[in-house]
Coordinates of N, CA, C and O in Angstrom, one line a residue:
X1 N 0.8 -1.2 0.0 CA 0.0 0.0 0.0 C 0.9 1.3 0.0 O 1.7 1.4 0.9
X2 N 0.7 2.2 -0.9 CA 1.5 3.4 -1.0 C 0.9 4.4 0.0 O 0.2 5.3 -0.4
X3 N 1.3 4.4 1.3 CA 0.8 5.3 2.3 C 1.6 6.6 2.2 O 2.8 6.6 1.8
X4 N 1.0 7.7 2.5 CA 1.6 9.0 2.4 C 1.1 9.9 3.5 O -0.1 9.9 3.8
X5 N 1.9 10.7 4.1 CA 1.6 11.7 5.1 C 1.8 13.0 4.4 O 2.9 13.4 4.1
X6 N 0.7 13.7 4.1 CA 0.7 15.0 3.5 C 0.8 16.1 4.6 O -0.1 16.0 5.5
X7 N 1.7 17.0 4.6 CA 1.7 18.1 5.5 C 1.4 19.3 4.7 O 2.0 19.6 3.6
X8 N 0.3 20.0 5.1 CA -0.1 21.2 4.5 C 0.4 22.4 5.2 O -0.1 22.8 6.3
X9 N 1.5 23.0 4.6 CA 2.2 24.1 5.3 C 1.7 25.4 4.8 O 1.6 25.7 3.6
X10 N 1.4 26.3 5.7 CA 0.9 27.6 5.3 C 1.9 28.4 4.6 O 3.1 28.5 5.1
X11 N 1.6 29.0 3.5 CA 2.5 29.9 2.7 C 2.0 31.3 2.7 O 2.5 32.2 2.0
X12 N 1.0 31.7 3.6 CA 0.5 33.0 3.7 C 1.0 33.8 4.9 O 0.4 34.8 5.2
X13 N 2.0 33.3 5.6 CA 2.6 33.9 6.7 C 3.9 34.5 6.4 O 4.9 33.7 6.1
X14 N 4.1 35.8 6.4 CA 5.4 36.4 6.1 C 6.5 35.9 7.1 O 7.6 35.9 6.7
X15 N 6.1 35.6 8.3 CA 7.1 35.2 9.3 C 7.5 33.7 9.2 O 8.4 33.3 9.9
X16 N 6.9 33.0 8.3 CA 7.1 31.5 8.2 C 8.4 31.3 7.3 O 8.3 31.0 6.1
X17 N 9.5 31.5 7.9 CA 10.8 31.3 7.1 C 11.1 29.8 7.0 O 10.3 28.9 7.6
X18 N 12.0 29.3 6.2 CA 12.3 27.9 6.0 C 12.5 27.1 7.3 O 12.1 26.0 7.5
X19 N 13.3 27.7 8.3 CA 13.5 27.1 9.5 C 12.3 26.8 10.3 O 12.0 25.8 10.9
X20 N 11.4 27.9 10.4 CA 10.1 27.7 11.1 C 9.2 26.7 10.4 O 8.6 25.9 11.1
X21 N 9.2 26.7 9.1 CA 8.4 25.7 8.4 C 8.9 24.3 8.7 O 8.1 23.3 8.8
X22 N 10.2 24.1 8.7 CA 10.8 22.7 9.1 C 10.4 22.3 10.5 O 10.0 21.2 10.7
X23 N 10.4 23.2 11.4 CA 10.0 22.9 12.8 C 8.5 22.6 12.8 O 8.1 21.6 13.5
X24 N 7.7 23.4 12.1 CA 6.3 23.1 12.1 C 5.9 21.7 11.4 O 5.1 21.0 11.9
X25 N 6.7 21.4 10.4 CA 6.5 20.1 9.7 C 6.9 19.0 10.7 O 6.2 17.9 10.7
X26 N 7.9 19.2 11.5 CA 8.3 18.2 12.5 C 7.1 18.1 13.5 O 6.8 17.0 14.0
X27 N 6.6 19.2 13.9 CA 5.4 19.2 14.9 C 4.3 18.3 14.3 O 3.7 17.5 15.0
X28 N 4.0 18.5 13.0 CA 2.9 17.8 12.3 C 3.2 16.3 12.3 O 2.3 15.5 12.6
X29 N 4.4 15.9 11.9 CA 4.7 14.5 11.9 C 4.6 13.9 13.3 O 4.0 12.8 13.4
X30 N 5.1 14.6 14.3 CA 5.0 14.0 15.6 C 3.6 14.0 16.1 O 3.2 13.0 16.8
X31 N 2.8 15.0 15.8 CA 1.4 14.9 16.2 C 0.6 13.8 15.5 O -0.2 13.1 16.2
X32 N 0.9 13.5 14.2 CA 0.3 12.4 13.5 C 0.7 11.1 14.2 O -0.2 10.3 14.5
X33 N 1.9 10.8 14.5 CA 2.3 9.6 15.1 C 1.7 9.5 16.5 O 1.2 8.4 16.9
X34 N 1.7 10.6 17.3 CA 1.1 10.6 18.6 C -0.4 10.3 18.6 O -0.9 9.4 19.3
X35 N -1.1 11.0 17.7 CA -2.5 10.8 17.6 C -2.8 9.4 17.0 O -3.8 8.7 17.5
X36 N -2.1 8.9 16.1 CA -2.3 7.6 15.5 C -2.1 6.5 16.6 O -2.8 5.5 16.7
X37 N -1.1 6.7 17.4 CA -0.8 5.7 18.5 C -1.9 5.7 19.5 O -2.1 4.6 20.2
X38 N -2.6 6.8 19.7 CA -3.7 6.8 20.7 C -5.0 6.1 20.1 O -5.9 5.8 20.9
X39 N -5.1 6.0 18.8 CA -6.3 5.5 18.2 C -6.4 3.9 18.4 O -5.4 3.3 18.2
X40 N -7.5 3.5 18.9 CA -7.6 2.1 19.2 C -8.8 1.5 18.4 O -9.1 0.3 18.5
X41 N -9.5 2.3 17.7 CA -10.7 1.8 16.9 C -10.6 2.4 15.5 O -9.8 3.2 15.2
X42 N -11.5 1.9 14.7 CA -11.5 2.3 13.3 C -11.2 1.1 12.4 O -10.8 0.0 12.9
X43 N -11.4 1.3 11.1 CA -11.2 0.1 10.2 C -9.8 -0.4 10.2 O -8.8 0.3 10.3
X44 N -9.7 -1.8 10.1 CA -8.4 -2.4 10.1 C -7.6 -1.9 8.9 O -6.3 -1.9 9.0
X45 N -8.2 -1.6 7.8 CA -7.6 -1.0 6.6 C -6.7 0.2 7.0 O -5.6 0.3 6.6
X46 N -7.2 1.1 7.9 CA -6.5 2.2 8.3 C -5.2 1.8 9.1 O -4.2 2.4 9.0
X47 N -5.4 0.8 10.0 CA -4.3 0.4 10.8 C -3.2 -0.3 10.0 O -2.0 0.0 10.2
X48 N -3.6 -1.1 9.0 CA -2.7 -1.7 8.1 C -1.9 -0.6 7.3 O -0.7 -0.8 7.0
X49 N -2.6 0.4 6.9 CA -2.0 1.5 6.1 C -0.9 2.2 7.0 O 0.2 2.5 6.5
X50 N -1.3 2.4 8.2 CA -0.3 3.1 9.2 C 0.9 2.2 9.4 O 2.0 2.6 9.3
X51 N 0.7 0.9 9.6 CA 1.8 0.0 9.8 C 2.7 -0.1 8.6 O 3.9 -0.2 8.7
X52 N 2.1 -0.1 7.4 CA 2.8 -0.1 6.2 C 3.7 1.2 6.1 O 4.9 1.1 5.7
X53 N 3.1 2.3 6.5 CA 3.9 3.6 6.4 C 5.0 3.6 7.4 O 6.2 3.9 7.0
X54 N 4.8 3.2 8.6 CA 5.8 3.3 9.6 C 6.9 2.3 9.5 O 8.0 2.4 10.1
X55 N 6.7 1.2 8.7 CA 7.7 0.2 8.5 C 8.4 0.4 7.1 O 9.2 -0.5 6.7
X56 N 8.2 1.5 6.4 CA 8.9 1.7 5.2 C 10.4 1.9 5.4 O 11.2 1.6 4.5
X57 N 10.7 2.4 6.6 CA 12.2 2.5 6.9 C 12.4 1.9 8.3 O 11.4 1.6 9.1
X58 N 13.6 1.6 8.6 CA 14.0 1.0 9.9 C 13.9 2.0 11.0 O 14.0 1.7 12.2
X59 N 13.7 3.3 10.7 CA 13.6 4.4 11.7 C 12.2 4.8 12.0 O 11.9 5.7 12.7
X60 N 11.2 4.1 11.4 CA 9.8 4.2 11.8 C 9.0 5.3 11.1 O 8.1 5.8 11.7
X61 N 9.4 5.7 9.9 CA 8.7 6.7 9.2 C 8.6 6.2 7.7 O 9.3 5.4 7.2
X62 N 7.6 6.8 7.0 CA 7.3 6.6 5.6 C 7.3 7.9 4.8 O 7.8 8.9 5.3
X63 N 6.7 7.8 3.7 CA 6.7 9.0 2.8 C 6.0 10.1 3.3 O 4.8 10.0 3.8
X64 N 6.6 11.3 3.3 CA 6.0 12.6 3.7 C 6.1 13.6 2.6 O 7.2 13.8 2.1
X65 N 5.1 14.2 2.2 CA 5.1 15.3 1.2 C 4.6 16.6 1.8 O 3.5 16.6 2.4
X66 N 5.3 17.7 1.7 CA 4.9 18.9 2.3 C 4.4 19.8 1.1 O 5.1 20.1 0.2
X67 N 3.1 20.2 1.3 CA 2.5 21.0 0.2 C 2.2 22.4 0.8 O 2.1 22.6 2.0
X68 N 2.1 23.4 -0.2 CA 1.9 24.8 0.2 C 0.4 25.1 0.1 O -0.2 24.9 -0.9
X69 N -0.1 25.7 1.2 CA -1.5 26.2 1.2 C -1.6 27.5 2.0 O -0.7 27.8 2.8
X70 N -2.7 28.2 1.8 CA -3.0 29.3 2.7 C -3.9 28.8 3.7 O -4.4 27.6 3.8
X71 N -4.3 29.7 4.7 CA -5.1 29.3 5.8 C -6.4 28.7 5.4 O -6.9 27.7 5.9
X72 N -7.1 29.4 4.5 CA -8.4 28.9 4.0 C -8.3 27.5 3.4 O -9.1 26.6 3.6
X73 N -7.3 27.4 2.5 CA -7.2 26.1 1.8 C -6.9 25.0 2.8 O -7.4 23.8 2.7
X74 N -6.1 25.3 3.8 CA -5.7 24.3 4.9 C -7.0 23.9 5.6 O -7.3 22.7 5.8
X75 N -7.8 24.9 6.1 CA -9.0 24.6 6.8 C -10.0 23.8 6.0 O -10.6 22.8 6.5
X76 N -10.2 24.2 4.8 CA -11.1 23.4 3.9 C -10.7 22.0 3.6 O -11.5 21.1 3.7
X77 N -9.4 21.8 3.4 CA -8.8 20.5 3.1 C -9.0 19.6 4.3 O -9.4 18.4 4.2
X78 N -8.7 20.1 5.5 CA -8.9 19.3 6.7 C -10.4 19.0 6.9 O -10.7 17.8 7.3
X79 N -11.3 19.9 6.7 CA -12.7 19.7 6.9 C -13.2 18.6 6.0 O -13.9 17.7 6.4
X80 N -12.8 18.6 4.7 CA -13.2 17.6 3.7 C -12.5 16.2 4.1 O -13.2 15.2 4.1
X81 N -11.3 16.2 4.5 CA -10.6 15.0 4.9 C -11.2 14.4 6.2 O -11.4 13.2 6.3
X82 N -11.7 15.2 7.1 CA -12.4 14.7 8.3 C -13.7 14.0 7.9 O -14.1 12.9 8.4
X83 N -14.5 14.7 6.9 CA -15.7 14.1 6.5 C -15.5 12.7 5.8 O -16.3 11.8 5.9
X84 N -14.3 12.6 5.1 CA -14.0 11.4 4.4 C -13.3 10.4 5.3 O -12.8 9.3 4.9
X85 N -13.1 10.7 6.6 CA -12.6 9.9 7.6 C -11.1 9.5 7.5 O -10.7 8.4 7.8
X86 N -10.3 10.5 7.0 CA -8.9 10.3 7.0 C -8.3 10.8 8.3 O -8.9 11.6 9.0
X87 N -7.1 10.3 8.6 CA -6.4 10.8 9.8 C -5.9 12.2 9.4 O -5.2 12.4 8.4
X88 N -6.4 13.2 10.1 CA -6.1 14.6 9.8 C -6.2 15.5 11.0 O -7.0 15.2 11.9
X89 N -5.5 16.5 11.0 CA -5.6 17.5 12.1 C -4.9 18.8 11.7 O -4.0 18.8 10.9
X90 N -5.3 19.9 12.4 CA -4.6 21.1 12.2 C -3.6 21.3 13.4 O -4.0 21.0 14.5
X91 N -2.4 21.7 13.1 CA -1.4 21.9 14.1 C -1.5 23.3 14.7 O -1.4 24.3 13.9
X92 N -1.7 23.4 16.0 CA -1.8 24.7 16.7 C -0.6 24.8 17.5 O -0.4 24.1 18.5
X93 N 0.2 25.8 17.2 CA 1.4 26.1 18.0 C 1.1 27.2 19.0 O 0.8 28.3 18.6
X94 N 1.1 26.9 20.3 CA 0.7 27.8 21.3 C 1.7 28.9 21.5 O 1.4 30.0 22.1
X95 N 3.0 28.7 21.0 CA 4.0 29.7 21.2 C 4.8 30.0 19.9 O 6.0 29.9 19.9
X96 N 4.1 30.3 18.9 CA 4.8 30.6 17.6 C 5.5 31.9 17.8 O 4.9 32.9 18.1
X97 N 6.8 31.9 17.5 CA 7.6 33.1 17.7 C 7.4 34.1 16.6 O 7.5 33.8 15.4
X98 N 7.2 35.3 17.0 CA 7.0 36.4 16.0 C 7.9 37.6 16.4 O 7.6 38.4 17.3
X99 N 9.1 37.7 15.7 CA 10.0 38.8 16.0 C 9.4 40.2 15.8 O 8.7 40.3 14.8
X100 N 9.7 41.1 16.6 CA 9.2 42.5 16.5 C 10.3 43.4 17.0 O 10.3 43.8 18.2
X101 N 11.3 43.8 16.1 CA 12.4 44.6 16.5 C 13.3 43.8 17.5 O 13.7 42.7 17.3
X102 N 13.5 44.4 18.7 CA 14.3 43.8 19.7 C 13.5 42.7 20.5 O 14.1 41.9 21.2
X103 N 12.2 42.8 20.3 CA 11.3 41.8 21.1 C 10.9 40.7 20.2 O 11.0 40.7 19.0
X104 N 10.5 39.6 20.9 CA 9.9 38.5 20.2 C 8.6 38.1 21.0 O 8.7 37.8 22.2
X105 N 7.5 38.1 20.2 CA 6.2 37.7 20.8 C 6.0 36.3 20.5 O 6.3 35.8 19.5
X106 N 5.4 35.6 21.4 CA 5.0 34.2 21.3 C 3.5 34.1 21.2 O 2.8 34.4 22.2
X107 N 2.9 33.8 20.0 CA 1.5 33.9 19.9 C 0.9 32.5 19.5 O 1.6 31.7 18.9
X108 N -0.3 32.2 19.9 CA -1.0 31.0 19.4 C -1.3 31.1 18.0 O -1.9 32.1 17.5
X109 N -1.0 30.1 17.2 CA -1.3 30.2 15.7 C -1.4 28.8 15.1 O -0.7 27.9 15.4
X110 N -2.4 28.6 14.2 CA -2.5 27.4 13.4 C -1.5 27.5 12.3 O -1.6 28.4 11.4
X111 N -0.5 26.7 12.2 CA 0.6 26.8 11.3 C 0.6 25.9 10.1 O 1.1 26.2 9.1
X112 N 0.0 24.7 10.3 CA 0.0 23.7 9.2 C -1.0 22.6 9.6 O -1.7 22.7 10.6
X113 N -1.1 21.6 8.8 CA -2.0 20.5 9.1 C -1.4 19.2 8.4 O -0.4 19.3 7.7
X114 N -2.0 18.1 8.8 CA -1.6 16.9 8.1 C -2.9 16.1 7.7 O -3.9 16.2 8.3
X115 N -2.7 15.3 6.6 CA -3.7 14.4 6.1 C -2.9 13.1 5.8 O -1.9 13.1 5.0
X116 N -3.4 12.0 6.3 CA -2.7 10.7 6.0 C -3.6 9.8 5.3 O -4.8 9.7 5.6
X117 N -3.1 9.1 4.3 CA -3.9 8.1 3.6 C -3.1 7.3 2.5 O -1.9 7.4 2.4
X118 N -3.9 6.6 1.7 CA -3.3 5.9 0.6 C -3.1 6.8 -0.6 O -4.0 7.5 -1.0
X119 N -1.9 6.9 -1.0 CA -1.5 7.9 -2.1 C -2.3 7.6 -3.4 O -2.6 8.6 -4.1
X120 N -2.8 6.4 -3.6 CA -3.6 6.1 -4.8 C -5.1 6.3 -4.6 O -5.8 6.1 -5.6
X121 N -5.5 6.7 -3.5 CA -6.9 6.9 -3.2 C -7.4 8.2 -4.0 O -6.8 9.3 -3.8
X122 N -8.4 8.0 -4.8 CA -8.9 9.1 -5.6 C -9.5 10.3 -4.8 O -9.4 11.4 -5.2
X123 N -10.1 10.0 -3.7 CA -10.7 11.1 -2.9 C -9.5 11.9 -2.3 O -9.6 13.1 -2.3
X124 N -8.5 11.2 -1.7 CA -7.4 11.9 -1.2 C -6.7 12.8 -2.2 O -6.3 13.9 -2.0
X125 N -6.5 12.2 -3.4 CA -5.9 12.9 -4.5 C -6.7 14.2 -4.8 O -6.1 15.2 -5.0
X126 N -8.0 14.1 -4.8 CA -8.9 15.2 -5.1 C -8.7 16.3 -4.1 O -8.8 17.5 -4.4
X127 N -8.5 15.9 -2.8 CA -8.3 16.9 -1.8 C -7.0 17.7 -1.9 O -7.0 18.9 -1.7
X128 N -5.9 17.0 -2.3 CA -4.6 17.7 -2.3 C -4.0 18.0 -3.7 O -3.0 18.7 -3.8
X129 N -4.7 17.6 -4.7 CA -4.1 17.7 -6.1 C -3.7 19.1 -6.5 O -2.9 19.3 -7.4
X130 N -4.4 20.1 -6.0 CA -4.1 21.5 -6.5 C -3.1 22.2 -5.7 O -2.8 23.4 -6.0
X131 N -2.6 21.6 -4.7 CA -1.6 22.2 -3.8 C -0.2 21.9 -4.3 O 0.2 20.7 -4.4
X132 N 0.7 22.9 -4.6 CA 2.0 22.6 -5.0 C 2.9 22.2 -3.9 O 2.6 22.4 -2.7
X133 N 4.1 21.6 -4.2 CA 5.0 21.3 -3.2 C 5.5 22.6 -2.5 O 5.6 23.6 -3.2
X134 N 5.7 22.5 -1.2 CA 6.2 23.7 -0.5 C 7.6 24.0 -0.9 O 8.4 23.0 -1.0
X135 N 8.0 25.2 -1.1 CA 9.4 25.6 -1.5 C 10.1 26.3 -0.3 O 9.5 27.0 0.4

């Protein structure tokens, strides 16, 4: 099964530099693994897909693609993915750093999201097909 973890990274934040985006993508991957590990119910097909993904490598991870979205696209994609019963969530960073001159403010912010599923699934493809790879 070609499992894939899509990370939908916001591209509409001027403060989201490459380093912050990498940190947020790490948060999304960790949240996915954490949330998936807590799930004890659901179709066996989903569990098999997750096991297939996490055993792609000896280090416990599979294919991850980071796509560029704005806030609205992220929220809509996650809403549709939830209706279609994919593993999905929005990542909320309670202390996103926002530099302001000599000061740095730490604000709560939805920074990215993830959607996990079978890469060949037509519904999943329809959800993410218009989002380019994040640069």
